[in-house]
Coordinates of C-alpha atoms in Angstrom, one line a residue:
Chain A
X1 CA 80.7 123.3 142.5
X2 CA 81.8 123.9 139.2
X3 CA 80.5 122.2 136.2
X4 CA 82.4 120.7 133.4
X5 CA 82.1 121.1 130.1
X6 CA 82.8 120.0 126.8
X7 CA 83.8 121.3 123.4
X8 CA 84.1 119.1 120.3
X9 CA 86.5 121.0 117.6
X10 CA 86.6 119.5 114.0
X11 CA 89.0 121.8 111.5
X12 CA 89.1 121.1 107.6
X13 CA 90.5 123.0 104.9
X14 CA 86.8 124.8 104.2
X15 CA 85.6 125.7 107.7
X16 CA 86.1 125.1 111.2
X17 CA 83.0 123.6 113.8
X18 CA 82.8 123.5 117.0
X19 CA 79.9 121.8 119.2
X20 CA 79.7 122.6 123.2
X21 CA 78.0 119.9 125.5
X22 CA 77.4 119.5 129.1
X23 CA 78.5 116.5 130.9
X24 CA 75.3 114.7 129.8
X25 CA 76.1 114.9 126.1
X26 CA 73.1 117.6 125.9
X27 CA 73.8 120.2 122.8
X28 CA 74.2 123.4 124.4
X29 CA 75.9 125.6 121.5
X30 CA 77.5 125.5 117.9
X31 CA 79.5 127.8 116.2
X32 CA 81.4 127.8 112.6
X33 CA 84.7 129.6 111.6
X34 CA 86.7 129.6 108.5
X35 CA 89.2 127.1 107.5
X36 CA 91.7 125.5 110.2
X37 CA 93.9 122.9 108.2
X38 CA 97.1 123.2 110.5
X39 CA 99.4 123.7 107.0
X40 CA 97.9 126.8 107.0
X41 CA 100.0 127.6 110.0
X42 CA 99.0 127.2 113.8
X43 CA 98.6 130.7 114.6
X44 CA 95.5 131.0 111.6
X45 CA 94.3 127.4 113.0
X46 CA 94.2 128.4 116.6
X47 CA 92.3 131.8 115.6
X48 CA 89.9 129.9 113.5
X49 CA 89.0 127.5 116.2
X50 CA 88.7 129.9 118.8
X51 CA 86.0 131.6 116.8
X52 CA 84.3 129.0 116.4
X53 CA 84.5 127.8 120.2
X54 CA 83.5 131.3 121.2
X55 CA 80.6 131.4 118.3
X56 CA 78.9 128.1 120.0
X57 CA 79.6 129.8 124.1
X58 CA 77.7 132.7 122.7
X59 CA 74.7 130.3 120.9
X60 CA 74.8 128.6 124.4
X61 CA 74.2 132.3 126.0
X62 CA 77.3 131.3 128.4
X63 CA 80.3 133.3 129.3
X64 CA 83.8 132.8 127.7
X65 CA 84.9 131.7 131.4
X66 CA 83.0 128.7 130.9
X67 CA 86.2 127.5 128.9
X68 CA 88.1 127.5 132.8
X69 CA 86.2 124.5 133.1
X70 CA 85.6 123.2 129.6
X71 CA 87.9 120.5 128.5
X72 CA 88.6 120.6 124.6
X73 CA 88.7 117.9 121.6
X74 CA 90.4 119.0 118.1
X75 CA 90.1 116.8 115.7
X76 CA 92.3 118.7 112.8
X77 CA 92.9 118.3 108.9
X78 CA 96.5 118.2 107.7
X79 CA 98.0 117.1 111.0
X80 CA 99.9 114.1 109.5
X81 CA 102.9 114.2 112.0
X82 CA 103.8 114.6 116.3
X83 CA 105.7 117.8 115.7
X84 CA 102.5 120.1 114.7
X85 CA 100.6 117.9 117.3
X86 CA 103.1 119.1 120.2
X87 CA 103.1 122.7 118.9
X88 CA 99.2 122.9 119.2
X89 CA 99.3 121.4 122.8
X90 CA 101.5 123.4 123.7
X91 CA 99.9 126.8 122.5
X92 CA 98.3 128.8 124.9
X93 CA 94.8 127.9 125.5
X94 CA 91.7 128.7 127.8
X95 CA 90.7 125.3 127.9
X96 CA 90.7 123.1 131.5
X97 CA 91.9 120.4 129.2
X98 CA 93.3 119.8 125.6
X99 CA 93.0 116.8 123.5
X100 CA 94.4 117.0 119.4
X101 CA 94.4 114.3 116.5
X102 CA 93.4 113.8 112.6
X103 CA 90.3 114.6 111.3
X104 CA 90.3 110.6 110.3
X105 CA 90.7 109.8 114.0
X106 CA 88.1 112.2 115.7
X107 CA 85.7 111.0 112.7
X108 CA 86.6 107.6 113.4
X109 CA 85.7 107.9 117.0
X110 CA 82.4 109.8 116.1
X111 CA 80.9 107.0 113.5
X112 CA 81.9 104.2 115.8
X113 CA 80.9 105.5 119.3
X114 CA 84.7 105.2 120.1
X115 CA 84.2 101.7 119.8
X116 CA 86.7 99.6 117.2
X117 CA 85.3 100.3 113.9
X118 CA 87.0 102.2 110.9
X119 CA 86.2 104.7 107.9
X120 CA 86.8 105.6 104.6
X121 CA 86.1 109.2 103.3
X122 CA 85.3 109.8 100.0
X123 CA 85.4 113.6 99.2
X124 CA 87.4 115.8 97.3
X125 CA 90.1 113.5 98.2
X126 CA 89.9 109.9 100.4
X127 CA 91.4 108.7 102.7
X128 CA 91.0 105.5 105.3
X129 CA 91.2 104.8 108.6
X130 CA 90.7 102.2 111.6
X131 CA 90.5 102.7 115.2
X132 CA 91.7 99.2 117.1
X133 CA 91.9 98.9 120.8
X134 CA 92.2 102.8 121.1
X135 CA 95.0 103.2 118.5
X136 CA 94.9 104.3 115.0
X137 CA 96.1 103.0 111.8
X138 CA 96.1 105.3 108.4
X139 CA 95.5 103.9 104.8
X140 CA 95.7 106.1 101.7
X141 CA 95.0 109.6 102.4
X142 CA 98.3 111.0 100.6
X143 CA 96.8 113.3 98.5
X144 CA 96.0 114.3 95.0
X145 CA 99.6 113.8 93.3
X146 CA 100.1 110.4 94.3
X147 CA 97.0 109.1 96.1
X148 CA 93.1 110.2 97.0
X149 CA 92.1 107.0 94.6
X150 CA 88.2 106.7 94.4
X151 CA 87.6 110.3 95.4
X152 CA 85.9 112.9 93.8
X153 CA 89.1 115.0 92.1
X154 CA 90.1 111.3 91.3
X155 CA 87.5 111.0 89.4
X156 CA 87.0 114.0 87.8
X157 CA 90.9 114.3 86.4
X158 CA 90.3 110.7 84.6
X159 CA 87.1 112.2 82.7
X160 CA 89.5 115.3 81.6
X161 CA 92.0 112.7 80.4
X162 CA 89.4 110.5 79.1
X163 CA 87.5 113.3 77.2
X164 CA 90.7 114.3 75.3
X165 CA 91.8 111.1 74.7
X166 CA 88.5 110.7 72.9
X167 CA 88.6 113.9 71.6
X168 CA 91.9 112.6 70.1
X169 CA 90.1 109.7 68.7
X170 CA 92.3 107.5 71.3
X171 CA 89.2 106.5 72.6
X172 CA 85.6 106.4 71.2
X173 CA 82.9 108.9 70.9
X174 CA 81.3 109.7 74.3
X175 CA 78.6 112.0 75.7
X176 CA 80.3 112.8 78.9
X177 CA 83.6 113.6 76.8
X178 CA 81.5 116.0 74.7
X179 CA 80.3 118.0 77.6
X180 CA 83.8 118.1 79.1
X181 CA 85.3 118.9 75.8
X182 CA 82.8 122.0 75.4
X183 CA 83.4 123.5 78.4
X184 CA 87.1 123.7 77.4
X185 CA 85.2 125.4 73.7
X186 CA 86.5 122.1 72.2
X187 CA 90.3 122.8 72.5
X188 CA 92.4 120.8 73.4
X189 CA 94.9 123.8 74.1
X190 CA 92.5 125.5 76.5
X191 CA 92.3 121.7 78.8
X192 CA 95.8 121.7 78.7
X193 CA 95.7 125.8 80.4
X194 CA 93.2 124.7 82.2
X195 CA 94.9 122.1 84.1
X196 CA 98.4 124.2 85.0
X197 CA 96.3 125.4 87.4
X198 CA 93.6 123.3 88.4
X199 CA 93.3 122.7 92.1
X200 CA 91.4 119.3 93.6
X201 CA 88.5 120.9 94.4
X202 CA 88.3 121.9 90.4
X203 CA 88.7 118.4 89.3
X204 CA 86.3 117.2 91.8
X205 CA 83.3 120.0 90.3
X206 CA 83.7 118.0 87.2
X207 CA 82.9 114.7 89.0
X208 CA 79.0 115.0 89.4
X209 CA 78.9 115.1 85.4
X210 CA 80.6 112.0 85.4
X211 CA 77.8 110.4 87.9
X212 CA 74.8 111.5 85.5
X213 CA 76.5 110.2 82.5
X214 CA 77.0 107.2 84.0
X215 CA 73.6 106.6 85.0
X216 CA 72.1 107.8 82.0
X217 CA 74.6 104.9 80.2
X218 CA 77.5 106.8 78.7
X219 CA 80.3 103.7 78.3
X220 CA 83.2 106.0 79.2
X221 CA 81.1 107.5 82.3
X222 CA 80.5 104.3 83.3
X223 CA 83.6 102.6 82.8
X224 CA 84.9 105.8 85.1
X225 CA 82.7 104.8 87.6
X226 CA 83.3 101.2 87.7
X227 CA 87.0 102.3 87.8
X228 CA 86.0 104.7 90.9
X229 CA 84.4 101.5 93.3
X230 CA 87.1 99.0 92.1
X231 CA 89.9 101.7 93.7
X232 CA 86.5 102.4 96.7
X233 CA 86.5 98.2 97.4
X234 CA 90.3 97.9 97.5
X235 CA 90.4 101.2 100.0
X236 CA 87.7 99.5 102.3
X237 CA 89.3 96.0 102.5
X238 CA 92.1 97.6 103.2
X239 CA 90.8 99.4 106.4
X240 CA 88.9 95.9 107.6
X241 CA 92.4 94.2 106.7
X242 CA 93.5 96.4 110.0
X243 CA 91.1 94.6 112.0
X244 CA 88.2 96.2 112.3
X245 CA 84.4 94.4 110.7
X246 CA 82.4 97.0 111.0
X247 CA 83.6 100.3 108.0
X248 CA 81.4 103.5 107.8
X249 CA 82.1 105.6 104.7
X250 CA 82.0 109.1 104.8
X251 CA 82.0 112.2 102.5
X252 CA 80.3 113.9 99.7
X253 CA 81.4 111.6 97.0
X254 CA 79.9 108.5 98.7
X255 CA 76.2 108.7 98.1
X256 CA 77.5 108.8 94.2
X257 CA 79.8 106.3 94.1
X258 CA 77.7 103.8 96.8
X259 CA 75.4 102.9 93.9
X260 CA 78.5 101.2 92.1
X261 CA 80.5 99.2 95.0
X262 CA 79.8 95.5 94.5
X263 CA 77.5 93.0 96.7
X264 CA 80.8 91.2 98.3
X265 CA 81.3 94.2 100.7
X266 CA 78.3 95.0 101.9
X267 CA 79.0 93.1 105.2
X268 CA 81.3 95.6 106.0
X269 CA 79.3 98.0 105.3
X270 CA 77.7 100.2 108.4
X271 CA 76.1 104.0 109.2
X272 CA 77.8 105.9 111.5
X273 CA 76.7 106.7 114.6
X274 CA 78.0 110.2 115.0
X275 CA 79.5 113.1 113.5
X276 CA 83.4 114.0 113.7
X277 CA 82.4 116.5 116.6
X278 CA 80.8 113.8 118.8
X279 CA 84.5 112.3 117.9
X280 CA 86.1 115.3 119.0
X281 CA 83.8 115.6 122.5
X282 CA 84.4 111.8 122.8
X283 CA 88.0 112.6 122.9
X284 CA 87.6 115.4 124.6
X285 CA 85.9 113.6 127.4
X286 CA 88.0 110.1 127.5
X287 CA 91.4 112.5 128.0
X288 CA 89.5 114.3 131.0
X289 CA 88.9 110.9 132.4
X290 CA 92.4 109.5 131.9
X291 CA 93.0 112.6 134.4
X292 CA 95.6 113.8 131.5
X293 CA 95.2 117.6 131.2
X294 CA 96.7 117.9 127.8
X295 CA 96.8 114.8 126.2
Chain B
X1 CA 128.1 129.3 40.0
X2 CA 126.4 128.3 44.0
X3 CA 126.0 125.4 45.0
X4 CA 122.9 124.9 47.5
X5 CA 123.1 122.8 50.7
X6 CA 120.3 121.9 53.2
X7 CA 120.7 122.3 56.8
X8 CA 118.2 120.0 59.4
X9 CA 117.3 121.2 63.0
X10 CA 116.1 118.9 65.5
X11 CA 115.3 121.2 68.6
X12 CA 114.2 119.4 71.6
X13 CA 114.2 120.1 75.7
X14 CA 117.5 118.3 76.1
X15 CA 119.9 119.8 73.4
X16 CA 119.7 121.0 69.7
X17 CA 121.0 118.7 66.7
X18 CA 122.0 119.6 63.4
X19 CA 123.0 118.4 60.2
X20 CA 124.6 120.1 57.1
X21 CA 123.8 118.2 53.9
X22 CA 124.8 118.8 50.2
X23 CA 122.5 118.5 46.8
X24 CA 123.0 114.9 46.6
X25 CA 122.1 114.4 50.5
X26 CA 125.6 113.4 51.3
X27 CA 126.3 114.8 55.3
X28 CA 128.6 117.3 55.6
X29 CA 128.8 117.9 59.1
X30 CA 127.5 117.7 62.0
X31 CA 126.8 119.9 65.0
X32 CA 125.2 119.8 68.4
X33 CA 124.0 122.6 71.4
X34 CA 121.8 123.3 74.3
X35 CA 118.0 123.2 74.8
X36 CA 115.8 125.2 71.9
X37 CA 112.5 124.0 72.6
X38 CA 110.6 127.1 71.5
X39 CA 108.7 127.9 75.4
X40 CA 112.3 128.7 76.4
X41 CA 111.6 131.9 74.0
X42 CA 112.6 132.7 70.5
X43 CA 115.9 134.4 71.3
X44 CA 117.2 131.1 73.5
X45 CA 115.9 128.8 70.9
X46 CA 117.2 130.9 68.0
X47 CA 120.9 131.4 69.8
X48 CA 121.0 127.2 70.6
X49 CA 120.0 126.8 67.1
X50 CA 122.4 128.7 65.0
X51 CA 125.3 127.4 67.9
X52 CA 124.5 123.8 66.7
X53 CA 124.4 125.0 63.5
X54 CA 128.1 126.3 62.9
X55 CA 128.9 123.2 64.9
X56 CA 127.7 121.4 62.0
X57 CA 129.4 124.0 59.4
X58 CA 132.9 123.9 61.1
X59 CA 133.1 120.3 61.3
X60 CA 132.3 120.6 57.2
X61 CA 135.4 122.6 57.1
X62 CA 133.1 125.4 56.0
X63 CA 132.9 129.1 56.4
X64 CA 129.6 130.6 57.4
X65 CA 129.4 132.4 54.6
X66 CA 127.8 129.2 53.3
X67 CA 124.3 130.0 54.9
X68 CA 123.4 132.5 52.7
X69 CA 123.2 129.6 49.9
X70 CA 121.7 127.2 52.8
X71 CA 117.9 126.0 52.9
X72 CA 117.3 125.3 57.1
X73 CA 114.3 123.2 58.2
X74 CA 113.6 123.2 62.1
X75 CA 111.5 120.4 63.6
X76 CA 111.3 122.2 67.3
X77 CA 109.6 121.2 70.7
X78 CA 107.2 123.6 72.3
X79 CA 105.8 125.1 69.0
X80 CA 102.2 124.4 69.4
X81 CA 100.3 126.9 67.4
X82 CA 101.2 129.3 64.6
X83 CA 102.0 132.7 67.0
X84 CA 105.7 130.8 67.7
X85 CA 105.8 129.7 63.9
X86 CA 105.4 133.0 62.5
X87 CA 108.0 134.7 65.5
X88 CA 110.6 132.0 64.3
X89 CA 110.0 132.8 60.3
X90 CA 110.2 136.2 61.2
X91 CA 112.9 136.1 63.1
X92 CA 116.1 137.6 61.5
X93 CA 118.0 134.5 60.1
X94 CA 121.7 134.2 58.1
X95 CA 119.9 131.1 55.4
X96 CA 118.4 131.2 51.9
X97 CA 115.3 130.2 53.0
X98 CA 113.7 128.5 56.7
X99 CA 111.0 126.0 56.7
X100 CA 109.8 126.0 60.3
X101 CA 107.4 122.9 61.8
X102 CA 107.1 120.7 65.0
X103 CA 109.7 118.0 65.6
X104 CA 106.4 115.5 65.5
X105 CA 105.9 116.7 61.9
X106 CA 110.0 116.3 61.2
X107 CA 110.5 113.2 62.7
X108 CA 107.1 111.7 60.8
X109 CA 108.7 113.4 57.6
X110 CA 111.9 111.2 58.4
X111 CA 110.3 108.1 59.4
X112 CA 108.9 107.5 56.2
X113 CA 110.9 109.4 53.7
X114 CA 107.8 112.1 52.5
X115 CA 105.5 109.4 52.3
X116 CA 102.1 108.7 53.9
X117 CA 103.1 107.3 57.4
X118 CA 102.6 107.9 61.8
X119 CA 104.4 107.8 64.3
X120 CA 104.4 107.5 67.9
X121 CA 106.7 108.9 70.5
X122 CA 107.2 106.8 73.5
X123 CA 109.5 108.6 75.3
X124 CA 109.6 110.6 78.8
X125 CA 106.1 111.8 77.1
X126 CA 104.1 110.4 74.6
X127 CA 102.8 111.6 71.1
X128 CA 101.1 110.2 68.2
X129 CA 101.5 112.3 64.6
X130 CA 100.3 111.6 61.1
X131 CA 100.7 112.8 57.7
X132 CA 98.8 112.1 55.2
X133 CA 99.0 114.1 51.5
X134 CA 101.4 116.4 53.4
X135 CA 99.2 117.5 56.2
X136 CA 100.0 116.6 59.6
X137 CA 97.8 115.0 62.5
X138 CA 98.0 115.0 65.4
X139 CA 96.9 112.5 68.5
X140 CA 97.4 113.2 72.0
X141 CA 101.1 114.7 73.5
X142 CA 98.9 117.1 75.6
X143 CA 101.6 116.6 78.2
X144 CA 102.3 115.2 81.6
X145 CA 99.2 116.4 83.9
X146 CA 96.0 115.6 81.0
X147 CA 98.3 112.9 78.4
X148 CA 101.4 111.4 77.5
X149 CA 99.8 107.8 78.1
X150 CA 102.3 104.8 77.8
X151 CA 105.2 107.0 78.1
X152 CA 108.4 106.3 80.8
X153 CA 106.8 109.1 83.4
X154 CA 103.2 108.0 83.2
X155 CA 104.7 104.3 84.1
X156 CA 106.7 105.4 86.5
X157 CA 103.8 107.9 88.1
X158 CA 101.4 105.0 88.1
X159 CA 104.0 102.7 89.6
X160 CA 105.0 105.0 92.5
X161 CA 101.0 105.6 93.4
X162 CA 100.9 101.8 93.1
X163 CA 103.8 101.3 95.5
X164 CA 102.2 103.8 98.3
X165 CA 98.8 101.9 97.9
X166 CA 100.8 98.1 98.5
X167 CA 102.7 100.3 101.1
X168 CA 98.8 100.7 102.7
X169 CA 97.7 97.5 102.1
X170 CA 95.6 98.8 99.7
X171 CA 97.0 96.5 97.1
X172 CA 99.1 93.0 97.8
X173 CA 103.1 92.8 98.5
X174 CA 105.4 93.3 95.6
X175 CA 109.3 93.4 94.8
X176 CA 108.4 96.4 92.7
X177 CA 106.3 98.4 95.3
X178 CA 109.5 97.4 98.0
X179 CA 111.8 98.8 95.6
X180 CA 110.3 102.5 95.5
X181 CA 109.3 102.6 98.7
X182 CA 113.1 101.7 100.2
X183 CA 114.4 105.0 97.7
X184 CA 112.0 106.8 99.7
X185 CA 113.1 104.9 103.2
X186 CA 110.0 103.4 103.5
X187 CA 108.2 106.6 104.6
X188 CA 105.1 107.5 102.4
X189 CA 105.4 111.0 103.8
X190 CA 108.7 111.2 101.8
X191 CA 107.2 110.2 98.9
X192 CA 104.4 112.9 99.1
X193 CA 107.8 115.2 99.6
X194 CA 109.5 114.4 96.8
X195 CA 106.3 114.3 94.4
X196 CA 105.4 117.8 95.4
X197 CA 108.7 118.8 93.3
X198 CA 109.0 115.9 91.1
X199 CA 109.4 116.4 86.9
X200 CA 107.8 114.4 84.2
X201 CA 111.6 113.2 84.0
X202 CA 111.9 112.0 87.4
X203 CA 109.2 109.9 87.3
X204 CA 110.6 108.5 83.6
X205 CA 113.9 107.4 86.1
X206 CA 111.3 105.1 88.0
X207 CA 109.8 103.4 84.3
X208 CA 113.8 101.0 83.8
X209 CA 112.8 99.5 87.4
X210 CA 109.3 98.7 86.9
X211 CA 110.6 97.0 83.4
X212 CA 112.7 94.5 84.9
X213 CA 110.8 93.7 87.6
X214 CA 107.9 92.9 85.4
X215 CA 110.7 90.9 82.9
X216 CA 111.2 89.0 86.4
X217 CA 107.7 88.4 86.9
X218 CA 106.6 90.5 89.7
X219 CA 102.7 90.9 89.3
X220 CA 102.3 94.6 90.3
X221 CA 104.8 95.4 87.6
X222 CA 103.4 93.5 84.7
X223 CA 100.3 94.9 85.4
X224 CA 101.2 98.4 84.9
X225 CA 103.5 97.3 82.0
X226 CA 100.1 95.3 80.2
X227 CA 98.3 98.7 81.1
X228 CA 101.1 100.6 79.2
X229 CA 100.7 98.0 76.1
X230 CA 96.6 98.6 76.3
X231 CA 97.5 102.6 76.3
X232 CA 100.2 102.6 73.5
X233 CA 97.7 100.1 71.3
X234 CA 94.8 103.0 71.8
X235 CA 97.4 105.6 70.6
X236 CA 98.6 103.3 67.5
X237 CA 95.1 102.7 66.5
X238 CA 94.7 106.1 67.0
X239 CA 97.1 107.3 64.5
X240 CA 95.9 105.0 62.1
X241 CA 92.9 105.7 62.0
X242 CA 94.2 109.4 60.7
X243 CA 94.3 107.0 57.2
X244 CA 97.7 105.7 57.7
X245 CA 98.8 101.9 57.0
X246 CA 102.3 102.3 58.4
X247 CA 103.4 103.5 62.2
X248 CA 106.9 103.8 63.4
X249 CA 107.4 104.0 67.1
X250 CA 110.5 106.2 68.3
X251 CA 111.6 107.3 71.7
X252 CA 113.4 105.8 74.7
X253 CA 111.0 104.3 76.2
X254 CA 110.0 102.4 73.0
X255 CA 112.3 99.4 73.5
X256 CA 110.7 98.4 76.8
X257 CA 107.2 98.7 75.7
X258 CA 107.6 96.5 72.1
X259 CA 107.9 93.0 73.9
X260 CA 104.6 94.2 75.7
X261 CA 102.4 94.9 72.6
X262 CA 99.2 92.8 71.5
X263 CA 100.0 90.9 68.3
X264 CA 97.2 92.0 66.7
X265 CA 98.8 95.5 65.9
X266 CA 102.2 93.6 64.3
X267 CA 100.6 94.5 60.5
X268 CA 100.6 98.3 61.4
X269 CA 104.3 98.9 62.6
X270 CA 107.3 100.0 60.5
X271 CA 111.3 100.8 61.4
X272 CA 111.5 104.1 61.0
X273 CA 113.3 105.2 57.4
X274 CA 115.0 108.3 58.3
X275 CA 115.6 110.2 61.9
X276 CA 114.1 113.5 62.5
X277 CA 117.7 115.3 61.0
X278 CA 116.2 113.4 57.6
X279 CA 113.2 114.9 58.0
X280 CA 113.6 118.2 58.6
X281 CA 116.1 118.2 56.0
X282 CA 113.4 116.9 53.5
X283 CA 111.1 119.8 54.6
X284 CA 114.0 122.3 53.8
X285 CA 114.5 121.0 50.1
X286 CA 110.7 120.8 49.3
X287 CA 110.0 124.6 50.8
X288 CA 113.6 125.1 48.2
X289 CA 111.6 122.8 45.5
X290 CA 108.4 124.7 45.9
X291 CA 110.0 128.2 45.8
X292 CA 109.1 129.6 49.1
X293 CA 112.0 131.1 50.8
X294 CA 109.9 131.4 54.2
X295 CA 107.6 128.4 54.3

């Protein structure tokens, strides 16, 4: 009798993870790969995941065969639309099954135990999401240009644009501005270079400054901040506005900005249960039972 | 005996201007040609420049001949620091003499006739400039991505990220949000499309529409338009606390913000005296006055 497997993918931008568990939920391997956003092509994606699938077969001390009878959840950053979707299911794979969606929905699954519940991630960027009756419903998540509100890069391009502004005299005299302002050597020439090129990641290094000055009671850092879980409330009401009463939030930026939400939304407020790659084998497992074998 | 004339450049992104004056000020001619903001390099700005210029010296019914008893002041875009300046002095040119400066300073110089005065540019960007005793200051106009508060593309960024959050949920209905959103048919992933492309100018196109939907009372839009006022007051006070009593505003984008402004500023703002044409014809006859032929 063969036994079935299962292996819980979850791809971002940074790195790839992959957790293996029996069919009692019992940890058996994990492995890590490099980055497996699906803009980055689904040839690079595929590679990254299978390394680290094969990385957590090899921690398990099983063969790669076990995959014959392993059936696969990918939950995958910058997989906003079907057509990438259909491309990756229909890529050849080792897997006795194959289940793909959003990062959002295989972490949404993860923090609610695939019960109705949604999330917001604050990170580099933000992004919400709600899981209702089995289907999912996006809010925000459009990226740095023109969204990622409450997020760490969010935050950290309004203190660049603060500092000069007060460097300028635009607005008043400020300790966090100061430290901004002298990592640019006090020019405002060498900000303005600085930012042709500055990625999200870049603002979002300059957002941790902005949390220390705040809580050591610089006005600007503060006001930032205030700013920050205004945009953080909005983003969350927005997600329990779906449907959903129970909201875990997620990502690096959180612990900072968690200090500053206000009292009226605690209610909402929960811990997750589980990781994105108890999502991803939660998906993984729900698609095997639906008797789909690529769903 | 040769009688001088004075010759005004006002160089921007969008074309070149110029204006051929005699002794007593009385305009000449006229003359008009492409782009010369100074980060298109020297030679394009330089070729735009003297185009406009015999524009100006043909419509006066002159011969060119008349340069070499002409003093030229350029007020040009894009000339930040004083590597560009000294190129442009440098640079081989057919006039008596060539004053060279920003249009900020020129159009300040023309604003108030020589005298002690600021200015702020509300246009597709924004700028704040003062002189004071003859030496300029300036306040913010650090461009699209760090500044340019209050100006048409900062409204119109802030109202397209607004839109996409109403679009979420994230913020309540509005006619203004509905209106962006249908130019993009209702598809945020569209709007991420078109902003991964989109020019400081392209967002300026959006600033007219949230105007009169705030004139006809739509929330979302006066919001953004009160947030514009509260920006454009910072950059006023700004400039005036450079030791200036009178401001002029300028630029396109001017007329909508006016009816938006607090009041309490009313004592600080001035019509403008002169356009930049005056000014950088002012800056030509006092480089003549003071005997410099390169200033």
């Amino acid at each position: 009798m063969t036994v079935e497997m299962f292996l819980g993918i979850d791809g971002g931008g940074t790195n790839c993870r992959a957790r293996l568990v029996d069919a009692d939920g019992t940890v058996l391997g994990e492995g890590r790969a490099g980055p497996s956003n699906t803009t980055l092509g689904i040839d690079q994606a595929f590679g990254e995941i299978l390394k680290a699938a094969y990385a957590a077969c090899d921690q398990a001390g099983l063969d790669k065969s076990t995959f014959s009878h392993t059936h696969a959840g990918f939950g995958l950053a910058g997989l906003p639309d079907g057509r990438d979707r259909n491309r990756l299911l229909n890529y050849p794979h080792p897997f006795a099954s194959l289940a793909v969606n959003t990062d959002a929905h295989t972490a949404c699954l993860g923090a609610h135990g695939g019960r109705n519940g949604g999330i917001v991630i604050f990170g580099t960027g933000s992004c919400g999401y709600a899981i209702l009756e089995g289907r999912g419903h996006n809010v925000g998540g459009w990226g740095f240009r023109l969204s990622d509100h409450a997020s760490g890069a969010w935050v950290g391009k309004r203190a660049v644009q603060a500092a000069l502004q007060s460097f300028d005299g635009i607005l008043p005299p400020s300790t966090l501005a100061e430290d901004i302002m002298a990592e640019f050597a006090n020019s405002a020439e060498q900000a303005v270079i600085w930012a042709e090129t500055a990625r999200p990641v870049d603002y979002g290094a300059i957002a941790p400054k902005v949390v220390s000055r705040a809580e050591s009671g610089d006005a600007l850092a503060r006001n930032l901040m205030l700013q920050a879980a205004e945009e953080a409330t909005h983003l969350i009401q927005a997600v329990a506005a779906k449907g959903v009463a129970q909201i875990a939030c997620l990502g690096g930026f959180f612990k900072y900005l968690s200090p500053w939400l206000p009292d009226k939304i605690n209610h909402l407020l929960v811990t997750a249960k589980g990781d994105p790659l108890d999502g991803a084998i939660r998906m993984a497992r729900n698609a095997q039972a639906e008797g789909n074998t690529n769903v």
